Amino acid sequence: MCGIIGYTGRRPAVPVVVEGLRSLEYRGYDSAGVSFVHRGSLRVIRSQGKLANLEERLVTEPVVTATCAMGHTRWATHGVPAERNAHPHASGDQTIAIVHNGIIENHQELKDELVKLGHVFYSETDTEVLVNLIAERRRSEPDLLHAFASALREAKGAYAVCMMHKDEPNTLYAARMSAPLIFGVGTGEHFVASDIPAFLPYTRQVVFLEDGEIVKADAGGYQLMHLSDLSEISRESQTILWDMQAARKGGYRHFMLKEIFEQPRVVTDCLTGRIPHGHEGVLLPELEHLPTPKRLHIVACGTSFHSGSWGRHLLEPWAGIPTQVEIASEFRYREATLLDAEDMVLVISQSGETADTLAALRSVRERGGKVIGLCNVVGSSIAREADAVIYTQAGPEISVASTKAMCSQMVMLALLALHWKGRKEGGAPGTPSVMEAVELLQSLPAILDDHMPAMRERAVELARAYSEATNFFYLGRGHCFPLACEGALKLKELSYIHAEGYAAGEMKHGPIALVDPAFPTFVLALNDALLPKVESNIKEIQARRGKVIALTNPGVDLPVDDRWDIPAMPAPFSAFVALPALQLFSYAMADYLGKDVDQPRNLAKSVTVE
Ligand code: F6R
């Protein structure tokens, strides 16, 4: 996690870096800091908590003259959130400062060596070890570049790191190994950052750094090199077509609300170009070189795992492909025993940088397995390392809680199931034809646009009515079970209310013991083939005096405490209407309870640690 940015050019650098940090704050916000050189001395200014605290500190600092600076926003891994653990970290002799995202796994070994050599440490971080190791290697290496590379070659683990030295006030050094780092090329100015929006106001020209690469830059130019031998690399920059407006709130109170309301547009964007006029099937040219899998393993974390679990309910019946869905942090340690030669792995990740998902991808590929990546962030590690990548077209997702990314993943999973169904001409009887399914998907944006404002109002009413509850069950059957899990995840991560998603039929095997009048249950009771079974589960809860909120469709006769009617769609397309309802309920609850909606405590957007 953590966000880093570095700038060298002709502008006052600290404001550029602080502005960049603002767009990286989604990556962590336990502390923030900047460094630059002022009159020959290295200045390191850090502050615990959000960026605003750092900005207050900067008011009294001589920041105006520096034209090169770097900054960091932190999500704590090594050491508690505190100023002493905030980045940048300086070497003991105050010559070198670095900002770092990742984990140096052999930090203790390196630290023991450095302590013996007389280095003193003031923080609990692995980063302070790295900066002192660079300072130590500087004694024996011919220059700073060699010292930087030498120290990094000794470090095991993951890093995106940026460095500056008090004697080279306008030069940045940066390197990448298993953590995102992007280099921005402006006119007479250069940037390094964890993510593109950090420098998008200044340049759209980007060089994606690969693992094991170093870049050295000042205002006049840059050199890209291999970390192993410092040999030069020549790589063209790419032009990014993103719109910066997309990364702003667009009039909504929170990014999360904006992103929930973007879902109709997301559905349209995901469908664009996939079903050309007069074409029979779904076009996924990204997969042309890969066979149709005999068996599929979907691997993902969190919300992306829930999308995958939902997708299974389409892939199996429509495409006739047996599908297993696995949490990446579990799959990666046991996949050797699971995979057959004709199996395929689909990794789903909004950020494309989630450490466990990336590690699962790498270990499958090392064993010769084929991996398809379903990612949102263009040029992310997963997108680049997979055998094929399908982009989800959700646009930048800023809210830490994922919403529109899940919708986009679900659309693409539906298209994937239809694509493979088309190739196999298979699927169980009674499943929709490709054309029927496509028409239903195409009808979604208008339905969502029409109903989301009313859904938001109902979400607010229900959130207020249940705001005193401290526990919730979320229940669903079939394709609604993963949605129930997602509803519970959203509620707990945003409102800090304990919530569990269960398969409705599992309640009587234990969890129902918890039900009482103060423990409400949110039931997905959509009008589909499983509704009669869900009704029985509702009665079981009511018999224990549990309150029930039912997310259902007009015309369904359900005697519950609170019903929430959403427009009817055939299963599994009904999921696209149920999903924003669940998201809006969690949003409304968190907002009503005064929680920090876009940046919930203890979380970060991109989980690049294992
Ligand atoms: C929840 C949430 C997380 C992510 C998870 C995977 O709202 O955002 O559970 O879904 O960290 O992230 P990606 O999809 O980037 O791999």
XYZ file of C-alpha atoms and ligand atoms in Angstrom:
626
model
C 0.000 0.000 0.000
C 1.156 3.629 0.551
C 1.417 6.290 -2.122
C 4.644 7.886 -3.284
C 5.348 10.809 -5.555
C 8.476 12.617 -6.656
C 8.848 15.758 -8.769
C 11.810 17.442 -10.414
C 11.418 20.410 -12.743
C 11.059 24.163 -12.609
C 7.904 24.635 -10.574
C 7.827 24.990 -6.784
C 8.006 21.260 -6.088
C 6.341 20.903 -2.697
C 2.885 22.107 -3.803
C 3.081 19.709 -6.785
C 3.957 16.858 -4.439
C 1.229 17.737 -1.916
C -1.364 17.904 -4.683
C -0.145 14.537 -5.948
C -0.432 13.078 -2.463
C -4.049 14.200 -2.322
C -4.895 11.967 -5.264
C -2.886 9.124 -3.723
C -4.479 9.367 -0.277
C -6.757 6.449 -1.169
C -3.654 4.250 -0.890
C -3.261 5.024 2.805
C -3.698 7.884 5.186
C -2.068 6.982 8.492
C 0.583 9.666 8.005
C 2.128 11.804 5.284
C 5.427 13.520 4.657
C 7.606 15.367 2.170
C 11.289 16.043 1.731
C 13.376 18.484 -0.291
C 16.726 20.222 -0.045
C 16.904 23.752 1.349
C 20.210 25.650 1.391
C 22.250 22.472 1.259
C 20.336 20.646 4.017
C 17.848 17.863 3.671
C 14.443 18.850 5.053
C 12.058 16.069 6.076
C 8.605 17.152 7.257
C 6.137 14.529 8.419
C 2.888 14.357 10.208
C 0.679 11.647 11.660
C -2.854 11.362 10.246
C -4.251 12.774 7.069
C -2.627 15.069 4.550
C -4.331 18.133 6.053
C -2.102 17.753 9.138
C 0.996 17.796 6.954
C -0.253 20.857 5.098
C -0.593 22.699 8.415
C 3.015 21.858 9.231
C 4.187 23.080 5.854
C 2.779 26.577 6.398
C 5.851 27.552 8.421
C 8.397 25.764 6.199
C 10.679 27.344 3.556
C 9.140 25.224 0.804
C 8.867 27.792 -1.980
C 12.333 27.582 -3.471
C 12.689 23.806 -3.892
C 12.092 22.599 -7.451
C 12.608 18.957 -6.585
C 10.765 17.106 -3.813
C 9.176 13.812 -2.932
C 6.255 12.793 -0.747
C 4.545 9.824 0.813
C 1.148 8.914 2.200
C 1.272 5.838 4.429
C -0.754 2.754 5.234
C 1.066 1.230 8.191
C 2.771 -2.153 7.724
C 5.963 -1.962 9.798
C 5.370 0.076 12.930
C 2.279 1.768 14.292
C 0.852 4.891 12.629
C 3.060 7.553 14.282
C 5.204 10.432 13.151
C 8.467 8.549 13.790
C 7.312 5.814 11.390
C 6.080 8.244 8.735
C 8.014 8.663 5.474
C 10.303 10.078 4.150
C 12.997 8.388 6.215
C 16.449 9.934 6.309
C 19.767 8.191 6.811
C 21.433 8.724 10.194
C 23.922 11.168 8.638
C 21.013 13.202 7.177
C 22.347 12.983 3.626
C 19.787 10.706 1.959
C 15.990 10.496 2.197
C 13.702 7.858 0.730
C 9.988 7.180 0.403
C 8.979 3.548 0.056
C 5.942 1.434 -0.663
C 6.246 -2.290 0.042
C 7.963 -4.536 2.553
C 11.666 -5.385 2.827
C 11.423 -8.946 4.076
C 15.052 -9.337 5.213
C 15.018 -5.989 7.047
C 15.944 -7.552 10.415
C 19.048 -9.252 9.039
C 20.118 -6.040 7.310
C 19.388 -4.004 10.418
C 21.524 -6.317 12.604
C 24.418 -5.808 10.196
C 23.931 -2.023 10.206
C 23.658 -1.824 13.986
C 27.020 -3.599 14.260
C 28.443 -0.917 11.972
C 27.200 1.795 14.332
C 23.896 2.855 12.668
C 21.192 4.014 15.029
C 17.464 3.572 14.292
C 14.630 5.780 15.418
C 11.615 4.057 13.862
C 10.228 0.532 13.628
C 10.217 0.605 9.846
C 11.987 -1.480 7.223
C 12.350 1.749 5.215
C 14.749 3.280 7.731
C 16.869 0.134 7.338
C 16.934 0.576 3.571
C 17.959 4.229 3.648
C 20.803 3.485 6.051
C 21.891 0.566 3.903
C 22.147 2.947 0.928
C 24.183 5.377 3.062
C 26.434 2.511 4.140
C 26.977 1.303 0.550
C 27.701 4.909 -0.478
C 30.985 4.596 1.426
C 32.306 1.888 -0.901
C 30.504 2.560 -4.197
C 31.725 5.159 -6.741
C 28.522 7.205 -6.697
C 25.002 7.418 -5.340
C 23.445 5.514 -8.250
C 25.699 2.520 -7.624
C 25.068 2.712 -3.881
C 21.301 2.791 -4.464
C 21.437 -0.197 -6.818
C 23.785 -2.130 -4.563
C 21.490 -1.698 -1.528
C 18.410 -2.633 -3.526
C 20.066 -5.794 -4.811
C 20.513 -6.869 -1.185
C 16.921 -6.103 -0.215
C 14.451 -8.972 -0.521
C 10.763 -8.284 -0.873
C 8.675 -5.633 -2.532
C 9.429 -1.991 -3.066
C 8.624 1.080 -5.037
C 11.157 3.554 -3.752
C 12.181 7.122 -4.527
C 15.363 8.731 -3.198
C 17.059 12.120 -3.013
C 20.448 13.282 -1.675
C 21.325 16.606 -0.098
C 24.248 17.102 -2.500
C 22.107 16.478 -5.614
C 19.109 18.669 -4.767
C 17.474 18.391 -8.192
C 17.865 14.674 -8.875
C 15.466 11.853 -8.111
C 16.350 8.168 -8.122
C 13.553 5.602 -8.138
C 13.216 1.850 -8.483
C 10.558 -0.795 -8.578
C 10.235 -4.419 -7.485
C 6.753 -5.953 -7.104
C 5.098 -2.641 -6.169
C 3.577 -0.128 -8.583
C 5.708 2.764 -9.841
C 5.078 4.955 -12.846
C 7.303 7.583 -14.406
C 5.810 10.756 -15.893
C 7.585 12.678 -18.665
C 6.727 16.388 -18.874
C 8.368 19.289 -20.671
C 11.369 20.186 -18.569
C 9.952 18.218 -15.631
C 9.661 14.593 -14.517
C 7.562 12.673 -12.012
C 7.549 9.329 -10.273
C 4.373 8.116 -8.602
C 2.460 5.081 -7.433
C -0.438 5.940 -9.684
C -1.117 8.105 -12.716
C -3.644 10.633 -11.274
C -0.851 11.947 -9.016
C 0.726 13.746 -11.979
C -2.082 13.784 -14.532
C -2.601 17.582 -14.227
C 0.920 18.047 -15.623
C 1.534 15.297 -18.152
C -0.116 12.399 -19.955
C 3.176 10.888 -21.095
C 3.949 7.849 -19.009
C 6.666 5.199 -18.836
C 5.616 2.062 -16.952
C 8.539 0.785 -14.899
C 9.014 -2.973 -14.779
C 10.277 -4.956 -11.795
C 14.036 -4.630 -11.404
C 14.341 -1.218 -13.069
C 15.843 2.046 -11.850
C 15.289 5.541 -13.129
C 17.443 8.619 -12.481
C 15.872 11.950 -13.406
C 16.314 15.701 -13.171
C 14.522 18.538 -14.973
C 16.585 18.073 -18.132
C 16.268 14.335 -18.726
C 16.153 10.812 -17.386
C 17.904 7.466 -17.661
C 16.078 4.174 -17.316
C 18.290 1.248 -16.297
C 18.318 -2.381 -15.239
C 18.893 -2.690 -11.515
C 21.088 -5.753 -12.043
C 23.908 -4.088 -14.031
C 22.774 -0.488 -14.590
C 22.655 -1.067 -18.334
C 20.423 1.441 -20.113
C 16.915 0.643 -21.286
C 15.193 2.447 -24.107
C 11.405 2.513 -23.779
C 8.888 4.806 -25.447
C 6.476 6.697 -23.246
C 2.739 6.006 -23.649
C -0.043 8.565 -23.783
C -2.731 8.247 -21.123
C -6.211 9.203 -22.270
C -7.833 9.515 -18.836
C -9.865 12.558 -18.015
C -8.906 14.201 -14.717
C -12.550 15.116 -14.124
C -13.214 11.404 -13.811
C -11.005 11.419 -10.770
C -12.940 14.195 -9.067
C -16.235 14.091 -7.193
C -18.423 15.655 -9.845
C -20.824 17.332 -7.451
C -21.457 14.299 -5.201
C -20.728 14.499 -1.479
C -18.503 11.459 -1.625
C -16.596 9.549 -4.278
C -18.444 6.433 -3.189
C -21.840 7.955 -3.994
C -20.578 9.264 -7.318
C -19.194 5.866 -8.205
C -22.427 4.071 -7.234
C -24.326 6.438 -9.521
C -21.833 5.857 -12.329
C -22.894 2.230 -12.663
C -25.324 2.726 -15.567
C -22.478 4.368 -17.511
C -20.122 1.579 -16.486
C -22.496 -1.073 -17.879
C -22.674 0.808 -21.181
C -18.893 1.204 -21.372
C -18.312 -2.470 -20.631
C -20.689 -3.491 -23.426
C -19.266 -1.045 -25.966
C -17.604 -2.853 -28.847
C -18.384 -6.284 -27.437
C -21.560 -7.011 -29.389
C -21.108 -5.390 -32.803
C -24.168 -4.976 -34.948
C -24.918 -8.029 -37.017
C -22.484 -10.148 -35.026
C -23.880 -13.317 -33.465
C -21.781 -13.645 -30.328
C -19.764 -11.668 -27.812
C -16.457 -10.332 -29.073
C -13.487 -10.855 -26.747
C -10.469 -10.692 -29.079
C -8.215 -10.614 -25.995
C -8.910 -14.340 -25.624
C -8.432 -15.381 -29.246
C -5.113 -17.104 -28.597
C -6.398 -19.098 -25.627
C -8.508 -22.270 -25.740
C -11.855 -22.519 -23.958
C -11.028 -23.892 -20.505
C -12.179 -27.346 -19.428
C -12.282 -26.097 -15.858
C -11.899 -22.575 -14.496
C -10.419 -21.333 -11.230
C -11.405 -17.799 -10.332
C -8.975 -16.215 -7.875
C -9.504 -12.843 -6.188
C -9.841 -10.994 -2.865
C -12.626 -9.057 -1.133
C -15.238 -7.526 -3.400
C -13.539 -8.974 -6.477
C -13.884 -12.406 -4.870
C -17.615 -11.767 -4.502
C -17.884 -10.874 -8.198
C -16.109 -14.097 -9.066
C -18.452 -16.079 -6.794
C -21.392 -14.477 -8.582
C -19.841 -15.155 -12.006
C -19.681 -18.842 -11.235
C -23.492 -18.883 -11.300
C -23.306 -17.885 -14.991
C -20.163 -19.654 -16.140
C -21.321 -23.085 -15.042
C -24.853 -23.127 -16.495
C -24.298 -20.905 -19.536
C -20.870 -22.019 -20.692
C -20.873 -25.454 -19.077
C -17.471 -24.788 -17.480
C -17.021 -26.202 -13.957
C -15.795 -23.221 -11.960
C -14.128 -22.975 -8.573
C -13.782 -19.642 -6.848
C -10.936 -19.161 -4.412
C -9.657 -16.427 -2.123
C -6.218 -15.536 -3.512
C -4.440 -15.652 -0.161
C -5.574 -19.295 0.224
C -5.317 -20.454 -3.377
C -1.713 -19.382 -3.819
C -0.481 -21.888 -1.223
C -2.314 -24.914 -2.555
C -2.884 -24.422 -6.256
C -0.188 -26.957 -7.270
C -2.510 -29.779 -6.245
C -5.534 -28.221 -7.925
C -4.538 -27.458 -11.482
C -4.800 -29.787 -14.468
C -3.177 -29.012 -17.814
C -6.442 -27.856 -19.402
C -7.550 -25.755 -16.460
C -7.392 -22.012 -16.707
C -7.156 -19.352 -14.001
C -9.062 -16.091 -14.066
C -7.729 -13.515 -11.618
C -10.011 -10.593 -10.838
C -8.614 -7.373 -9.423
C -9.790 -3.793 -9.697
C -6.359 -2.363 -8.894
C -4.370 -5.092 -10.625
C -1.871 -4.774 -7.790
C -3.336 -6.862 -4.950
C -0.328 -8.756 -3.617
C -2.000 -12.121 -3.005
C -3.787 -12.110 -6.358
C -0.568 -11.172 -8.136
C 1.358 -13.881 -6.278
C -1.292 -16.455 -7.260
C -0.985 -15.364 -10.895
C 2.794 -15.658 -10.788
C 2.828 -19.080 -9.213
C 0.298 -20.427 -11.739
C 2.355 -19.068 -14.615
C 5.586 -20.468 -13.171
C 3.958 -23.907 -13.373
C 3.020 -23.327 -16.994
C -0.664 -22.546 -16.306
C -2.574 -19.935 -18.296
C -3.969 -16.875 -16.538
C -6.551 -14.379 -17.705
C -6.605 -11.081 -15.808
C -9.812 -9.114 -15.322
C -8.533 -5.703 -14.217
C -9.572 -2.106 -14.098
C -6.259 -0.296 -13.873
C -4.541 -0.129 -17.232
C -0.893 -1.139 -17.155
C -1.164 -2.589 -13.624
C 1.043 -5.534 -12.678
C -1.688 -8.157 -13.098
C -2.714 -6.671 -16.436
C 0.841 -6.838 -17.683
C 1.734 -10.278 -16.397
C -1.384 -12.249 -17.334
C -1.494 -14.289 -20.557
C -4.514 -12.244 -21.571
C -6.123 -9.208 -19.981
C -9.690 -8.006 -20.190
C -10.174 -4.460 -18.927
C -13.345 -3.703 -16.983
C -13.879 -0.088 -18.127
C -15.066 1.176 -14.730
C -12.791 4.246 -14.890
C -10.729 5.334 -11.870
C -12.284 4.076 -8.627
C -11.314 6.487 -5.864
C -13.577 5.428 -2.988
C -11.751 2.890 -0.861
C -14.906 0.770 -0.747
C -15.288 -0.791 -4.169
C -18.654 -0.316 -5.912
C -18.668 0.350 -9.643
C -15.686 -1.970 -10.114
C -17.823 -4.889 -8.938
C -20.577 -3.936 -11.375
C -18.045 -3.789 -14.221
C -16.548 -7.136 -13.231
C -20.016 -8.695 -13.233
C -20.783 -7.368 -16.722
C -17.494 -8.721 -18.021
C -18.087 -12.091 -16.338
C -21.473 -12.285 -18.035
C -19.823 -11.472 -21.372
C -17.126 -14.049 -20.706
C -19.739 -16.728 -19.972
C -21.607 -15.790 -23.154
C -18.403 -15.759 -25.183
C -17.442 -19.252 -24.057
C -21.027 -20.427 -24.403
C -20.906 -19.182 -28.009
C -17.673 -21.059 -28.631
C -19.020 -24.301 -27.171
C -22.613 -23.909 -28.267
C -23.298 -25.483 -24.889
C -25.054 -24.524 -21.705
C -27.855 -26.126 -19.789
C -31.385 -26.074 -21.215
C -33.408 -23.107 -20.036
C -30.444 -20.721 -19.892
C -30.861 -17.546 -21.960
C -29.638 -17.418 -25.538
C -26.749 -15.068 -26.245
C -29.119 -12.559 -27.831
C -31.616 -12.682 -24.925
C -28.815 -12.174 -22.435
C -27.290 -9.346 -24.451
C -30.651 -7.569 -24.674
C -31.117 -7.823 -20.919
C -27.632 -6.437 -20.307
C -28.306 -3.597 -22.738
C -31.534 -2.713 -20.933
C -29.741 -2.277 -17.594
C -28.374 1.290 -17.891
C -31.831 2.794 -18.458
C -33.394 0.757 -15.628
C -30.636 1.773 -13.228
C -30.759 5.431 -14.267
C -34.530 5.503 -13.706
C -34.570 3.793 -10.324
C -31.404 4.756 -8.515
C -32.660 8.100 -7.123
C -35.665 6.345 -5.496
C -33.413 3.549 -4.283
C -31.219 6.101 -2.609
C -34.227 7.572 -0.760
C -35.343 4.161 0.467
C -31.774 3.369 1.532
C -31.708 6.523 3.656
C -35.074 5.661 5.321
C -33.970 2.142 6.164
C -30.523 3.205 7.368
C -32.144 5.626 9.809
C -34.619 3.006 11.009
C -31.869 0.456 11.696
C -29.041 2.772 12.754
C -29.006 1.415 16.302
C -28.375 -2.168 15.279
C -24.893 -3.421 16.102
C -25.162 -6.689 14.164
C -26.686 -7.718 10.842
C -27.142 -10.928 8.932
C -27.297 -10.751 5.136
C -28.888 -13.759 3.478
C -29.257 -14.945 -0.091
C -29.454 -18.129 -2.111
C -27.894 -19.037 -5.444
C -26.407 -16.010 -7.196
C -27.755 -13.826 -4.376
C -25.476 -15.491 -1.816
C -22.319 -13.697 -3.080
C -24.349 -10.488 -3.139
C -25.336 -11.047 0.499
C -21.641 -11.427 1.349
C -20.880 -8.208 -0.524
C -23.703 -6.373 1.283
C -22.269 -7.467 4.624
C -18.718 -6.500 3.608
C -19.855 -3.025 2.555
C -21.778 -2.472 5.795
C -18.923 -3.520 8.055
C -16.157 -1.705 6.201
C -18.055 1.592 6.032
C -20.177 1.703 9.202
C -18.102 -0.557 11.459
C -21.294 -2.486 12.192
C -20.736 -6.195 12.504
C -22.374 -7.976 9.555
C -22.151 -11.495 8.146
C -23.271 -12.787 4.778
C -24.663 -16.322 4.772
C -26.221 -18.744 2.347
C -29.822 -18.540 3.605
C -30.032 -22.329 3.969
C -27.068 -22.354 6.357
C -28.764 -20.310 9.076
C -30.318 -23.262 10.803
C -26.928 -24.988 11.045
C -25.760 -22.629 13.743
C -25.952 -18.888 13.061
C -29.686 -18.650 13.794
C -28.778 -19.042 17.487
C -27.743 -15.370 17.379
C -31.090 -14.052 16.156
C -33.111 -11.932 18.567
C -35.172 -8.715 18.261
C -32.020 -6.566 18.272
C -30.246 -8.547 15.511
C -31.859 -7.682 12.143
C -31.513 -9.738 8.970
C -31.296 -8.250 5.480
C -32.668 -10.843 3.066
C -32.293 -10.880 -0.697
C -35.753 -12.186 -1.575
C -35.899 -11.549 -5.314
C -38.634 -13.065 -7.407
C -36.800 -16.082 -8.836
C -36.917 -19.868 -8.631
C -35.363 -19.904 -5.152
C -37.868 -17.472 -3.617
C -40.038 -20.168 -1.924
C -36.957 -21.488 -0.105
C -35.938 -17.981 0.926
C -39.472 -17.394 2.259
C -39.085 -20.420 4.528
C -35.797 -19.012 5.839
C -37.493 -15.685 6.541
C -40.176 -17.480 8.572
C -37.500 -19.291 10.585
C -35.970 -15.937 11.540
C -39.319 -14.391 12.368
C -40.135 -17.380 14.589
C -37.086 -16.297 16.678
C -38.470 -12.720 16.817
C -35.760 -11.479 14.441
C -36.531 -8.374 12.364
C -36.339 -8.783 8.581
C -35.632 -6.275 5.815
C -36.436 -7.893 2.465
C -34.937 -6.671 -0.803
C -37.615 -7.891 -3.141
C -39.696 -7.155 -6.239
C -43.155 -5.606 -6.631
C -45.906 -8.198 -6.343
C -44.016 -10.586 -4.066
C -46.176 -11.221 -1.009
C -43.833 -11.078 1.979
C -44.967 -10.231 5.506
C -41.718 -8.679 6.826
C -40.827 -5.697 9.001
C -39.507 -3.647 6.106
C -39.679 -4.394 2.423
C -37.627 -2.695 -0.271
C -39.020 -3.131 -3.761
C -36.591 -2.897 -6.645
C -37.484 -3.398 -10.324
C -37.807 -7.018 -11.334
C -35.316 -8.590 -13.744
C -34.821 -12.260 -14.508
C -32.057 -13.940 -12.507
C -29.082 -13.498 -12.621
C -29.510 -10.030 -14.200
C -31.467 -8.962 -11.096
C -28.056 -8.817 -9.387
C -27.256 -5.600 -11.258
C -30.197 -3.898 -9.542
C -29.690 -5.514 -6.134
C -26.007 -4.531 -6.007
C -26.514 -0.734 -5.971
C -29.303 -1.166 -3.401
C -26.882 -2.939 -1.051
C -24.208 -0.331 -1.719
C -26.628 2.550 -1.137
C -27.830 1.076 2.167
C -24.242 0.830 3.463
C -23.435 4.288 2.155
C -26.526 5.780 3.798
C -25.800 4.025 7.096
C -22.171 5.188 7.189
C -23.148 8.724 6.239
C -25.951 8.825 8.851
C -23.555 7.557 11.522
C -21.016 10.232 10.538
C -18.326 7.827 9.358
C -15.556 8.699 6.914
C -17.230 7.183 3.853
C -14.456 7.493 1.290
C -11.632 6.561 3.618
C -12.825 4.054 6.231
C -10.467 3.439 9.132
C -7.741 0.772 8.853
C -8.250 0.298 5.112
C -6.491 1.244 1.915
C -7.519 1.009 -1.681
C -4.793 -1.109 -3.120
C -3.597 -3.973 -0.912
C -0.024 -4.502 -2.061
C 1.018 -6.434 1.056
C 0.335 -10.110 1.715
C -13.942 -3.720 -0.510
C -12.740 -3.661 -1.314
C -11.747 -4.757 -1.189
C -11.134 -5.089 -2.556
C -9.981 -6.088 -2.382
C -9.419 -6.548 -3.708
O -14.780 -2.641 -0.743
O -12.526 -2.740 -2.046
O -12.287 -5.893 -0.595
O -12.130 -5.608 -3.383
O -8.976 -5.496 -1.622
O -8.926 -5.472 -4.440
P -8.632 -5.590 -5.985
O -9.918 -5.830 -6.678
O -7.994 -4.303 -6.345
O -7.707 -6.761 -6.151
